[in-house]
PDB file of C-alpha atoms in Angstrom:
ATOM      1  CA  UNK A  13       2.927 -10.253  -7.264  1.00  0.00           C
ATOM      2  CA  UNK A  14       2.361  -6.523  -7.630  1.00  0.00           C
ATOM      3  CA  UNK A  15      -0.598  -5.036  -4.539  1.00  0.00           C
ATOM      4  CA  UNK A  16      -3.743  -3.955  -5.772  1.00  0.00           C
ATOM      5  CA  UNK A  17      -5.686  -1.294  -3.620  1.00  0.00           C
ATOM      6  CA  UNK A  18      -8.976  -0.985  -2.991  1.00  0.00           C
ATOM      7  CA  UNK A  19      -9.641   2.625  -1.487  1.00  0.00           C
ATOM      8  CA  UNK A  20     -12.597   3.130   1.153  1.00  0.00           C
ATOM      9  CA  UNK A  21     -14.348   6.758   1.409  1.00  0.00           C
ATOM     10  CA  UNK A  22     -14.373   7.761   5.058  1.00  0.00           C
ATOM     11  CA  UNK A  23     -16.750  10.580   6.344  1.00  0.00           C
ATOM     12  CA  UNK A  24     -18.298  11.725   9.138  1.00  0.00           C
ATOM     13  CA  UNK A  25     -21.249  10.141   9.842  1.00  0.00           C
ATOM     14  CA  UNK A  26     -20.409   6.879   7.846  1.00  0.00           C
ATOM     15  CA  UNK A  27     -22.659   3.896   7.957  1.00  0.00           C
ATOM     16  CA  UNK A  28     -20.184   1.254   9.738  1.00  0.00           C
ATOM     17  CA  UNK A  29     -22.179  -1.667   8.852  1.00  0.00           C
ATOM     18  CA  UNK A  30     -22.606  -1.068   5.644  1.00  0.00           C
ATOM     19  CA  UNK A  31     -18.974  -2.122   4.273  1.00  0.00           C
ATOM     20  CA  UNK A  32     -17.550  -3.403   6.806  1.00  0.00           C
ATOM     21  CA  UNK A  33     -18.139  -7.000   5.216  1.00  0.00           C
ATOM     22  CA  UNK A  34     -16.404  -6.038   2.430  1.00  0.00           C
ATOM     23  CA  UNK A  35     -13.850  -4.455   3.546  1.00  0.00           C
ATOM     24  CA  UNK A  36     -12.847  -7.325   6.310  1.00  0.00           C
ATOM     25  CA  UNK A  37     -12.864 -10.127   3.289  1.00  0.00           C
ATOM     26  CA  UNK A  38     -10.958  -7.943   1.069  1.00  0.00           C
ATOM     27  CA  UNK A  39      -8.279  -7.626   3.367  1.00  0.00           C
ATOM     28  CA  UNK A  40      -7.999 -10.978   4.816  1.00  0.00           C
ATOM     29  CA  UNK A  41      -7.205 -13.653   2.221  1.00  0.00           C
ATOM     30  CA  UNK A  42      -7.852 -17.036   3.909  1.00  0.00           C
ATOM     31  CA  UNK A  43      -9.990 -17.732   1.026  1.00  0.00           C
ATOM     32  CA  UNK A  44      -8.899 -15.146  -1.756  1.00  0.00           C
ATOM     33  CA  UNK A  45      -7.960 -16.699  -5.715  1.00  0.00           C
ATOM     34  CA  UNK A  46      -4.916 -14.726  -5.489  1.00  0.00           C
ATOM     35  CA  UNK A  47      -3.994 -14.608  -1.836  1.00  0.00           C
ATOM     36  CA  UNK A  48      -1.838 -11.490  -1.149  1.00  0.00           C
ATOM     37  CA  UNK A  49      -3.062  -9.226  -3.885  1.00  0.00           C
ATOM     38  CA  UNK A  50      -5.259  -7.105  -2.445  1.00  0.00           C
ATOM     39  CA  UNK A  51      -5.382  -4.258   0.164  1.00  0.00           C
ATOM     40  CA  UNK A  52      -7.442  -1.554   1.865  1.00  0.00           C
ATOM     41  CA  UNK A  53      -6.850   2.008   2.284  1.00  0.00           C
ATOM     42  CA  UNK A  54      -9.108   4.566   3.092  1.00  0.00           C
ATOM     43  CA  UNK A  55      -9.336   8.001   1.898  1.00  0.00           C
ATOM     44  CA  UNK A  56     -11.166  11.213   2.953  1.00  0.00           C
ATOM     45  CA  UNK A  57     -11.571  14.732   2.226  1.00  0.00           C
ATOM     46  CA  UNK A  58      -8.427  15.178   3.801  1.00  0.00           C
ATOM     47  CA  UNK A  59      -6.044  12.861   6.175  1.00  0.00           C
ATOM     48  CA  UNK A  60      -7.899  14.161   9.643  1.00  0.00           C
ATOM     49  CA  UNK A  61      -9.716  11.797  11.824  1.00  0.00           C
ATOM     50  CA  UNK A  62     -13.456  11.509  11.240  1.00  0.00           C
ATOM     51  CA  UNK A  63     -15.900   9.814  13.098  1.00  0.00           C
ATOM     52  CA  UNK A  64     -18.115   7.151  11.778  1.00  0.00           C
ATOM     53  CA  UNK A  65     -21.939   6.598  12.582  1.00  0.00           C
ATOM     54  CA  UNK A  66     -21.450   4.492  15.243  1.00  0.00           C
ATOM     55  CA  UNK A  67     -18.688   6.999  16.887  1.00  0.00           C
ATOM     56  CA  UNK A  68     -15.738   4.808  15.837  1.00  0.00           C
ATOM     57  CA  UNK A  69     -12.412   7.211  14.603  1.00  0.00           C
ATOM     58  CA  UNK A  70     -10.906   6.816  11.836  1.00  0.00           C
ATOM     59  CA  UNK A  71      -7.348   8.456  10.394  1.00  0.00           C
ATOM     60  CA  UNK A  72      -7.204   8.104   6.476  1.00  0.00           C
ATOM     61  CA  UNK A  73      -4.628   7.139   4.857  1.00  0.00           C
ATOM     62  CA  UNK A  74      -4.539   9.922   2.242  1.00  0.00           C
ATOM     63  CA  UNK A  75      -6.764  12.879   0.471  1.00  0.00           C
ATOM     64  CA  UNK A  76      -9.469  12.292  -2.320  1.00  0.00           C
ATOM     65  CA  UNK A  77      -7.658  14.911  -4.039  1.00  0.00           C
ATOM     66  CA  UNK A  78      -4.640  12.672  -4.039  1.00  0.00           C
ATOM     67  CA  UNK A  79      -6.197   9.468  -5.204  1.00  0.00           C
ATOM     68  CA  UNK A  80      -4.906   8.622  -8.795  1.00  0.00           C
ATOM     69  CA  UNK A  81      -7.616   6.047 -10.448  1.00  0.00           C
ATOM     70  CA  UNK A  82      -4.355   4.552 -11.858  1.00  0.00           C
ATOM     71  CA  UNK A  83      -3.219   3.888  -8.475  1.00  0.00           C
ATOM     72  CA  UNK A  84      -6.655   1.733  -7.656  1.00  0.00           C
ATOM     73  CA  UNK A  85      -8.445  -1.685  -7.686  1.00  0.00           C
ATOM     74  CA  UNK A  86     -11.881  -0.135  -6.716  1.00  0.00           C
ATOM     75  CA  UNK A  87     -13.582   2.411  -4.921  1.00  0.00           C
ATOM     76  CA  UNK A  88     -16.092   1.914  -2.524  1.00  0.00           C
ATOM     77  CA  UNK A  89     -18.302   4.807  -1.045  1.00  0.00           C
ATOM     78  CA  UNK A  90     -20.559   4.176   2.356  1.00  0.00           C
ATOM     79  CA  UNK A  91     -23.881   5.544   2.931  1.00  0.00           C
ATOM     80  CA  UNK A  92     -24.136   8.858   5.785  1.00  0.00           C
ATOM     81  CA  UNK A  93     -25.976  11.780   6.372  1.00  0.00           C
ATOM     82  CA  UNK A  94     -24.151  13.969   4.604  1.00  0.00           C
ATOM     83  CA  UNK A  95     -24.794  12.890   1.314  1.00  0.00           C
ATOM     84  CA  UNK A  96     -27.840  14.890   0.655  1.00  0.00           C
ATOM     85  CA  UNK A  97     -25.895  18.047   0.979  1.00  0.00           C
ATOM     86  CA  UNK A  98     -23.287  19.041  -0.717  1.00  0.00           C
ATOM     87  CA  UNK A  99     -19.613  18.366   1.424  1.00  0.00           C
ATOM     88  CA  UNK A 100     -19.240  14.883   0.026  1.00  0.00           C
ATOM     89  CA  UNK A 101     -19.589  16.379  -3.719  1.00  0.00           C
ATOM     90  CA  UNK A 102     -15.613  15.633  -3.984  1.00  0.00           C
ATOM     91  CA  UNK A 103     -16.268  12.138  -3.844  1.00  0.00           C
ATOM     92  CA  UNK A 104     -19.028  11.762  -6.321  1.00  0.00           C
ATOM     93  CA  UNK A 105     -16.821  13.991  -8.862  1.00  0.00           C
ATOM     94  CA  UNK A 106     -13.670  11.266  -7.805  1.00  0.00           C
ATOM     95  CA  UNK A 107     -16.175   8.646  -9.020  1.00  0.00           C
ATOM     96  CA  UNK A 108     -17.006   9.699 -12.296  1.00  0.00           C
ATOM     97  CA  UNK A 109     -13.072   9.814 -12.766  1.00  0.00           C
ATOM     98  CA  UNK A 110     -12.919   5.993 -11.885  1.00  0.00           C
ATOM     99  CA  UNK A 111     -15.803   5.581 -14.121  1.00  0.00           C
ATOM    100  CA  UNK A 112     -14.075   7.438 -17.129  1.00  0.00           C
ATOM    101  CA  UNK A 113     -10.695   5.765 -16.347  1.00  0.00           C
ATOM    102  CA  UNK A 114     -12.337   2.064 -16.055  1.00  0.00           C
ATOM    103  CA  UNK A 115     -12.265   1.616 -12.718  1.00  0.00           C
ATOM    104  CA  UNK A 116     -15.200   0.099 -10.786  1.00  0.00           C
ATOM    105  CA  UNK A 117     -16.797   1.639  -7.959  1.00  0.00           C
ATOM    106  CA  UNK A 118     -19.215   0.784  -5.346  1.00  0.00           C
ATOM    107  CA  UNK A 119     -21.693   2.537  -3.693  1.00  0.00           C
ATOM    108  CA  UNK A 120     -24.456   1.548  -1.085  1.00  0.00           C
ATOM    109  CA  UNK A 121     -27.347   3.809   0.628  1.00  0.00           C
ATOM    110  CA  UNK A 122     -26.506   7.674   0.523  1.00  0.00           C
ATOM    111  CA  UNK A 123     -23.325   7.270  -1.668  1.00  0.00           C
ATOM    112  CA  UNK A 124     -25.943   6.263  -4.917  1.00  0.00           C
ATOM    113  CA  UNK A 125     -27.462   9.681  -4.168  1.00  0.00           C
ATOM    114  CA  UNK A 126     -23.961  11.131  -4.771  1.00  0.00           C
ATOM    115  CA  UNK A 127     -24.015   8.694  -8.055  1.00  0.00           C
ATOM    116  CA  UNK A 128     -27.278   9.952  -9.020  1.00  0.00           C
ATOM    117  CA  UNK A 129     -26.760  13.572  -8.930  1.00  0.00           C
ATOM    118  CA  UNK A 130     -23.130  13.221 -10.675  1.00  0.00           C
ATOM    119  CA  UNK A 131     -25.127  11.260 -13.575  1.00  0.00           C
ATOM    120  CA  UNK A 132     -23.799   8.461 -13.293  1.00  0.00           C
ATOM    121  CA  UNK A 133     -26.767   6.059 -12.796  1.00  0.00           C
ATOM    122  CA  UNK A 134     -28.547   7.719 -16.043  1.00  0.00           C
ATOM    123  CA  UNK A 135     -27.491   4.701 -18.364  1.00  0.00           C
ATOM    124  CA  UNK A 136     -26.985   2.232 -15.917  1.00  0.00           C
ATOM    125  CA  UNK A 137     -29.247  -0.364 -14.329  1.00  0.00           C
ATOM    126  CA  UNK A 138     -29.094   0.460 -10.391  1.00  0.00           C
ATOM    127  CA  UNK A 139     -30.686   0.373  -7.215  1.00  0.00           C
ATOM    128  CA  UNK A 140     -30.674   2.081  -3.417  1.00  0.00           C
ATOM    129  CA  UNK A 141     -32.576   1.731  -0.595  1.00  0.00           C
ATOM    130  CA  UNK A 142     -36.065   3.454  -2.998  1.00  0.00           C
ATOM    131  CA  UNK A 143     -36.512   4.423  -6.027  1.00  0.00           C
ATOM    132  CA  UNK A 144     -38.152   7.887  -4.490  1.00  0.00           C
ATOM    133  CA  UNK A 145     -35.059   8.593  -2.856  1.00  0.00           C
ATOM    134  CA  UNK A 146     -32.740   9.069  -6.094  1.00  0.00           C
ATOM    135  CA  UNK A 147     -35.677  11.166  -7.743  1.00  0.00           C
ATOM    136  CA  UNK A 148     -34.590  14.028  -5.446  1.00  0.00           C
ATOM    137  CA  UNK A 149     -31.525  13.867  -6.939  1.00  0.00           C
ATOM    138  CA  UNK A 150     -32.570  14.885  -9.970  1.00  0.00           C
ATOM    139  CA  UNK A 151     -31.203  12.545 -12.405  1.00  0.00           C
ATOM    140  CA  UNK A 152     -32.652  11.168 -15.335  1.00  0.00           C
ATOM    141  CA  UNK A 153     -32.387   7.378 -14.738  1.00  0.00           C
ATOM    142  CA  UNK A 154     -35.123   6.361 -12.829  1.00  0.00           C
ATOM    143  CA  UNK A 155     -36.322   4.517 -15.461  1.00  0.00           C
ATOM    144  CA  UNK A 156     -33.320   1.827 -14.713  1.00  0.00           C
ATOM    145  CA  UNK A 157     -33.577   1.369 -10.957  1.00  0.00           C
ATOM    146  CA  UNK A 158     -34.407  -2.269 -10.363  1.00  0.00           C
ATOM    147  CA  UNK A 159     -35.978  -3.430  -7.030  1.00  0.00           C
ATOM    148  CA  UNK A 160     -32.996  -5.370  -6.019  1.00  0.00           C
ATOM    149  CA  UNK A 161     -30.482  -6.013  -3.047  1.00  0.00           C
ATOM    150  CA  UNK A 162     -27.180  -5.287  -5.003  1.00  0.00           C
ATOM    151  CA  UNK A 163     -26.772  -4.676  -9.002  1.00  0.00           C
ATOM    152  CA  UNK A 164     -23.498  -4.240 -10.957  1.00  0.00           C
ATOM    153  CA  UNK A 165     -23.899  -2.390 -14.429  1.00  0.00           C
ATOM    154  CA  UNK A 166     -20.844  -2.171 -16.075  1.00  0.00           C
ATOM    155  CA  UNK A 167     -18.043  -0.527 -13.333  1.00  0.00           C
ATOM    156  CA  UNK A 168     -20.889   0.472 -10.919  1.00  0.00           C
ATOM    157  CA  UNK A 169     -22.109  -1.253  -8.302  1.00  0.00           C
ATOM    158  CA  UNK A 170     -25.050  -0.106  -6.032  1.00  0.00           C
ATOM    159  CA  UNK A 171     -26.874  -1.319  -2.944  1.00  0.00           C
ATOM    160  CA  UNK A 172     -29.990  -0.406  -0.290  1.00  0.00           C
ATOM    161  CA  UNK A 173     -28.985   0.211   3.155  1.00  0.00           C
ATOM    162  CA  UNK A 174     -29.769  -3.331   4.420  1.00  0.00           C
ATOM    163  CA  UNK A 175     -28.023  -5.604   2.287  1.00  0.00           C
ATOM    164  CA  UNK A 176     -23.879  -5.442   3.418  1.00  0.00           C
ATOM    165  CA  UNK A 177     -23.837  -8.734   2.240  1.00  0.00           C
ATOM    166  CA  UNK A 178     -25.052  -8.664  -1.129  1.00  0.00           C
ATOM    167  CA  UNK A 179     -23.171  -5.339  -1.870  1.00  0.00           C
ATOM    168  CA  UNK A 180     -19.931  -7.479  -0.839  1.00  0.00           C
ATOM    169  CA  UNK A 181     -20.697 -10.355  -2.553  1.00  0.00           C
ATOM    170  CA  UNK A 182     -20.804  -8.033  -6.267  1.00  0.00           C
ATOM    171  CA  UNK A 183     -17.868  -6.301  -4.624  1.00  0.00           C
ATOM    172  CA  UNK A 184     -15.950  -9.500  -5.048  1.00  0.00           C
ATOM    173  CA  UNK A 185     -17.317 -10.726  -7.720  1.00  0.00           C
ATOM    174  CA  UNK A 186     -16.293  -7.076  -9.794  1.00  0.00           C
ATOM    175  CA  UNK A 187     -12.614  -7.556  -8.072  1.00  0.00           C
ATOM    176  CA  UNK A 188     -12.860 -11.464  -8.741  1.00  0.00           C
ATOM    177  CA  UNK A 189     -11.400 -11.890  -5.350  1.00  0.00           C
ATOM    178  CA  UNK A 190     -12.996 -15.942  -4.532  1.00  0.00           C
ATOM    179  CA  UNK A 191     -13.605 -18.593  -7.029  1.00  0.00           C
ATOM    180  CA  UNK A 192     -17.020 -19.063  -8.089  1.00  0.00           C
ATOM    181  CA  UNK A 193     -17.925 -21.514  -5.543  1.00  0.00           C
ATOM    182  CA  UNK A 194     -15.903 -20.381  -2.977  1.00  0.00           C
ATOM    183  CA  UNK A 195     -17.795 -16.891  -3.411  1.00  0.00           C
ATOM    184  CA  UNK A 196     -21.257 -18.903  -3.393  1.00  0.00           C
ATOM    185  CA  UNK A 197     -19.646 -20.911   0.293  1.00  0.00           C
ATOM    186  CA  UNK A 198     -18.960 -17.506   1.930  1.00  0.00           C
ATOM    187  CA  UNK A 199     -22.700 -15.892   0.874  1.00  0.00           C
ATOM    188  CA  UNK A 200     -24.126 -19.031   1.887  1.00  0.00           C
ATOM    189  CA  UNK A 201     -22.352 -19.186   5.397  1.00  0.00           C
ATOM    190  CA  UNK A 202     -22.224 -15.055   6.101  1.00  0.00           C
ATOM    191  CA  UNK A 203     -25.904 -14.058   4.451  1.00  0.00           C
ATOM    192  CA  UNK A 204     -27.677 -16.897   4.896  1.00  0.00           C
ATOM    193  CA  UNK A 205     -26.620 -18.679   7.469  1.00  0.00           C
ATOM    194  CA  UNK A 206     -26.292 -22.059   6.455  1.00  0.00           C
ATOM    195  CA  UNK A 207     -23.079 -23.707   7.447  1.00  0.00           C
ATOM    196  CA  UNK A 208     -23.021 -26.347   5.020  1.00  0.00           C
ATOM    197  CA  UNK A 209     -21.034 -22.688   3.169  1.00  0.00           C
ATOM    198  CA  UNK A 210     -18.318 -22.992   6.299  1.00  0.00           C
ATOM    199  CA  UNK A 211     -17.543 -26.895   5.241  1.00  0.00           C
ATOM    200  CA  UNK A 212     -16.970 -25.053   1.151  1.00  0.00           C
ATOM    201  CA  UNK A 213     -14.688 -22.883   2.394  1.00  0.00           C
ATOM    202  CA  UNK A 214     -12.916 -24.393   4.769  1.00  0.00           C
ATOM    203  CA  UNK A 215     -12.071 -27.800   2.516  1.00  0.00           C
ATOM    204  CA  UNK A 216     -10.988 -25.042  -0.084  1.00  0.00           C
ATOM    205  CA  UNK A 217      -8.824 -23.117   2.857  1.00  0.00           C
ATOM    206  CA  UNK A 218      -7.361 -26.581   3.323  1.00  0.00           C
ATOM    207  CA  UNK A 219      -6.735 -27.065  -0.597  1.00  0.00           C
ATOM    208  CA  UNK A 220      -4.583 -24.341  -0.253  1.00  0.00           C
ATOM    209  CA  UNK A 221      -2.712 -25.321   2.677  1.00  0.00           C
ATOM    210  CA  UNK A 222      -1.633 -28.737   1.186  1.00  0.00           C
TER     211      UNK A 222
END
Protein backbone atom coordinates (compact mmCIF):
# COMPACT_ATOMS: atom_id res chain seq x y z
CA UNK A 1 0.00 0.00 0.00
CA UNK A 2 1.51 3.16 -1.45
CA UNK A 3 2.29 6.21 1.80
CA UNK A 4 0.27 9.13 1.73
CA UNK A 5 1.78 12.39 3.34
CA UNK A 6 0.30 14.81 5.15
CA UNK A 7 2.75 17.92 5.32
CA UNK A 8 2.73 20.25 8.57
CA UNK A 9 3.81 24.12 8.17
CA UNK A 10 6.42 24.85 10.81
CA UNK A 11 7.27 28.52 11.84
CA UNK A 12 8.54 30.38 14.37
CA UNK A 13 6.27 31.17 16.80
CA UNK A 14 3.84 28.20 16.02
CA UNK A 15 0.88 27.48 18.19
CA UNK A 16 1.94 23.84 19.58
CA UNK A 17 -1.40 23.01 20.80
CA UNK A 18 -3.15 23.77 18.12
CA UNK A 19 -2.30 20.57 15.83
CA UNK A 20 -0.70 18.64 17.78
CA UNK A 21 -3.95 16.37 18.07
CA UNK A 22 -3.94 15.96 14.67
CA UNK A 23 -0.88 15.42 13.91
CA UNK A 24 -0.28 12.59 16.83
CA UNK A 25 -3.56 10.54 15.39
CA UNK A 26 -2.45 10.91 11.93
CA UNK A 27 0.66 9.34 12.56
CA UNK A 28 -0.20 6.64 14.89
CA UNK A 29 -2.67 4.15 13.41
CA UNK A 30 -3.98 2.04 16.34
CA UNK A 31 -7.30 2.98 15.14
CA UNK A 32 -6.79 4.20 11.42
CA UNK A 33 -9.32 2.45 8.34
CA UNK A 34 -6.25 1.89 6.49
CA UNK A 35 -3.55 1.33 9.06
CA UNK A 36 -0.12 2.20 7.53
CA UNK A 37 -1.16 4.73 4.96
CA UNK A 38 -0.51 7.76 6.29
CA UNK A 39 2.47 9.94 7.43
CA UNK A 40 3.68 13.32 8.70
CA UNK A 41 6.25 15.57 7.46
CA UNK A 42 6.75 18.97 8.14
CA UNK A 43 7.83 21.69 5.97
CA UNK A 44 9.09 25.30 6.42
CA UNK A 45 10.38 28.19 4.68
CA UNK A 46 13.44 26.41 4.46
CA UNK A 47 14.96 23.08 6.27
CA UNK A 48 16.51 25.25 9.43
CA UNK A 49 15.34 24.68 12.88
CA UNK A 50 12.57 26.97 14.11
CA UNK A 51 11.19 27.32 17.32
CA UNK A 52 7.62 26.83 18.17
CA UNK A 53 5.44 28.96 20.68
CA UNK A 54 6.09 27.05 23.45
CA UNK A 55 10.09 27.05 22.68
CA UNK A 56 10.08 23.46 21.37
CA UNK A 57 12.73 23.04 18.04
CA UNK A 58 11.86 21.77 15.26
CA UNK A 59 14.12 20.63 11.94
CA UNK A 60 11.79 20.31 8.79
CA UNK A 61 11.90 17.88 6.71
CA UNK A 62 12.01 19.92 3.48
CA UNK A 63 11.29 23.62 1.87
CA UNK A 64 7.73 25.02 0.95
CA UNK A 65 9.31 25.77 -2.22
CA UNK A 66 9.91 22.09 -2.67
CA UNK A 67 6.52 20.75 -1.77
CA UNK A 68 4.80 19.30 -4.96
CA UNK A 69 0.79 19.20 -4.20
CA UNK A 70 1.15 15.93 -6.20
CA UNK A 71 3.39 14.64 -3.65
CA UNK A 72 0.57 15.32 -0.70
CA UNK A 73 -2.43 13.97 1.32
CA UNK A 74 -3.11 17.41 3.01
CA UNK A 75 -1.72 20.43 4.26
CA UNK A 76 -2.17 21.71 7.49
CA UNK A 77 -1.07 25.33 8.57
CA UNK A 78 -0.86 26.33 12.57
CA UNK A 79 -1.80 29.56 13.96
CA UNK A 80 1.49 32.18 15.18
CA UNK A 81 2.32 35.57 15.36
CA UNK A 82 3.64 36.00 12.30
CA UNK A 83 0.79 35.66 10.27
CA UNK A 84 -0.34 39.19 10.29
CA UNK A 85 2.78 40.24 8.54
CA UNK A 86 3.95 39.25 5.66
CA UNK A 87 7.03 36.28 6.10
CA UNK A 88 4.54 33.44 6.09
CA UNK A 89 3.03 34.83 2.60
CA UNK A 90 4.89 31.62 0.96
CA UNK A 91 2.64 29.45 2.66
CA UNK A 92 -0.66 31.04 1.94
CA UNK A 93 0.47 31.25 -1.92
CA UNK A 94 1.49 27.11 -1.38
CA UNK A 95 -2.18 26.84 -0.33
CA UNK A 96 -3.96 28.21 -3.07
CA UNK A 97 -1.77 25.67 -5.18
CA UNK A 98 -3.29 22.72 -3.09
CA UNK A 99 -6.54 24.35 -3.55
CA UNK A 100 -6.17 24.61 -7.46
CA UNK A 101 -4.59 21.10 -7.63
CA UNK A 102 -7.48 19.44 -5.31
CA UNK A 103 -5.79 19.03 -2.42
CA UNK A 104 -7.32 19.84 0.99
CA UNK A 105 -5.83 22.03 3.42
CA UNK A 106 -6.30 22.98 6.93
CA UNK A 107 -5.90 25.93 8.69
CA UNK A 108 -6.65 27.01 12.39
CA UNK A 109 -6.18 30.61 14.19
CA UNK A 110 -3.59 32.92 12.30
CA UNK A 111 -3.12 30.52 9.29
CA UNK A 112 -7.12 31.55 8.11
CA UNK A 113 -5.73 35.10 8.10
CA UNK A 114 -3.14 33.85 5.57
CA UNK A 115 -6.38 32.10 3.80
CA UNK A 116 -8.22 35.22 3.93
CA UNK A 117 -5.85 37.57 2.43
CA UNK A 118 -4.83 34.90 -0.43
CA UNK A 119 -8.77 34.80 -1.23
CA UNK A 120 -9.35 31.83 -0.52
CA UNK A 121 -12.21 32.02 2.06
CA UNK A 122 -14.22 34.47 -0.48
CA UNK A 123 -16.56 31.54 -1.71
CA UNK A 124 -16.23 29.34 1.01
CA UNK A 125 -18.15 28.91 4.25
CA UNK A 126 -15.36 29.38 7.12
CA UNK A 127 -14.57 30.35 10.45
CA UNK A 128 -11.47 31.58 12.93
CA UNK A 129 -11.22 32.56 16.20
CA UNK A 130 -13.75 36.20 15.07
CA UNK A 131 -15.21 37.24 12.41
CA UNK A 132 -13.42 40.90 13.08
CA UNK A 133 -10.22 39.35 12.84
CA UNK A 134 -10.38 38.18 9.00
CA UNK A 135 -11.94 41.72 8.12
CA UNK A 136 -8.39 43.11 8.48
CA UNK A 137 -7.46 40.95 6.00
CA UNK A 138 -9.26 42.44 3.57
CA UNK A 139 -11.10 39.80 1.85
CA UNK A 140 -14.41 39.77 0.58
CA UNK A 141 -16.01 36.77 2.37
CA UNK A 142 -17.15 37.82 5.49
CA UNK A 143 -20.40 37.27 4.53
CA UNK A 144 -19.63 33.26 4.86
CA UNK A 145 -17.91 33.06 8.23
CA UNK A 146 -20.09 30.90 10.44
CA UNK A 147 -19.80 31.05 14.29
CA UNK A 148 -18.48 27.61 14.57
CA UNK A 149 -15.62 25.42 16.18
CA UNK A 150 -14.31 23.78 12.89
CA UNK A 151 -16.00 24.00 9.19
CA UNK A 152 -14.87 22.15 6.02
CA UNK A 153 -16.06 23.83 2.64
CA UNK A 154 -15.02 21.97 -0.10
CA UNK A 155 -10.84 21.30 0.34
CA UNK A 156 -10.65 23.92 3.17
CA UNK A 157 -10.87 23.42 6.49
CA UNK A 158 -10.73 26.22 9.19
CA UNK A 159 -10.76 26.51 12.97
CA UNK A 160 -10.65 29.24 16.14
CA UNK A 161 -7.74 29.00 18.32
CA UNK A 162 -9.46 26.87 21.02
CA UNK A 163 -10.86 24.04 19.36
CA UNK A 164 -7.61 21.38 18.46
CA UNK A 165 -10.07 18.91 18.70
CA UNK A 166 -12.69 19.81 16.42
CA UNK A 167 -10.12 21.03 13.77
CA UNK A 168 -8.75 17.27 14.03
CA UNK A 169 -11.78 15.65 14.02
CA UNK A 170 -12.67 17.49 10.14
CA UNK A 171 -8.99 16.80 9.59
CA UNK A 172 -9.83 13.14 9.62
CA UNK A 173 -12.86 13.17 8.46
CA UNK A 174 -11.39 15.22 4.95
CA UNK A 175 -8.44 12.39 4.98
CA UNK A 176 -11.13 9.65 5.99
CA UNK A 177 -8.55 8.33 8.32
CA UNK A 178 -11.30 6.37 11.19
CA UNK A 179 -14.56 4.83 10.38
CA UNK A 180 -17.50 6.77 11.14
CA UNK A 181 -17.96 5.52 14.54
CA UNK A 182 -14.64 4.99 15.37
CA UNK A 183 -14.11 8.86 14.52
CA UNK A 184 -17.33 9.67 16.76
CA UNK A 185 -15.36 7.07 19.86
CA UNK A 186 -12.13 9.13 19.64
CA UNK A 187 -14.12 12.84 19.77
CA UNK A 188 -16.15 11.44 22.38
CA UNK A 189 -13.16 10.11 24.57
CA UNK A 190 -10.39 13.09 23.55
CA UNK A 191 -13.02 16.31 23.40
CA UNK A 192 -15.42 15.37 25.58
CA UNK A 193 -14.30 13.32 27.91
CA UNK A 194 -16.55 10.59 28.20
CA UNK A 195 -14.94 7.21 28.26
CA UNK A 196 -17.74 5.23 27.22
CA UNK A 197 -15.56 6.64 23.48
CA UNK A 198 -12.29 4.58 25.01
CA UNK A 199 -14.58 1.16 25.27
CA UNK A 200 -15.54 2.19 20.97
CA UNK A 201 -12.24 2.27 20.20
CA UNK A 202 -10.65 -0.06 21.96
CA UNK A 203 -13.30 -3.14 21.02
CA UNK A 204 -12.59 -1.79 17.39
CA UNK A 205 -8.53 -1.82 18.16
CA UNK A 206 -9.29 -5.38 19.21
CA UNK A 207 -11.40 -6.13 15.90
CA UNK A 208 -8.39 -5.54 14.25
CA UNK A 209 -6.13 -7.54 16.22
CA UNK A 210 -8.21 -10.79 15.81
Amino acid sequence: MPISTVHVAVYDTLADWEVGAATAHIANGSWHREPGKFQVKTVGLSTEPITTMGRMRVTPDLAIADLDPADSAMLILPGADLWAGEELIPFAHKARQFVEAGVPIAAICGATFGLAREGLLDDRAHTSNAAEYLVYSGYSGADRYVEAPAVTDRDVITADAMSPFEFAREVFARLDLYEPRVLDAWYQLYAQKDPAGYAVLADYEGSLAG
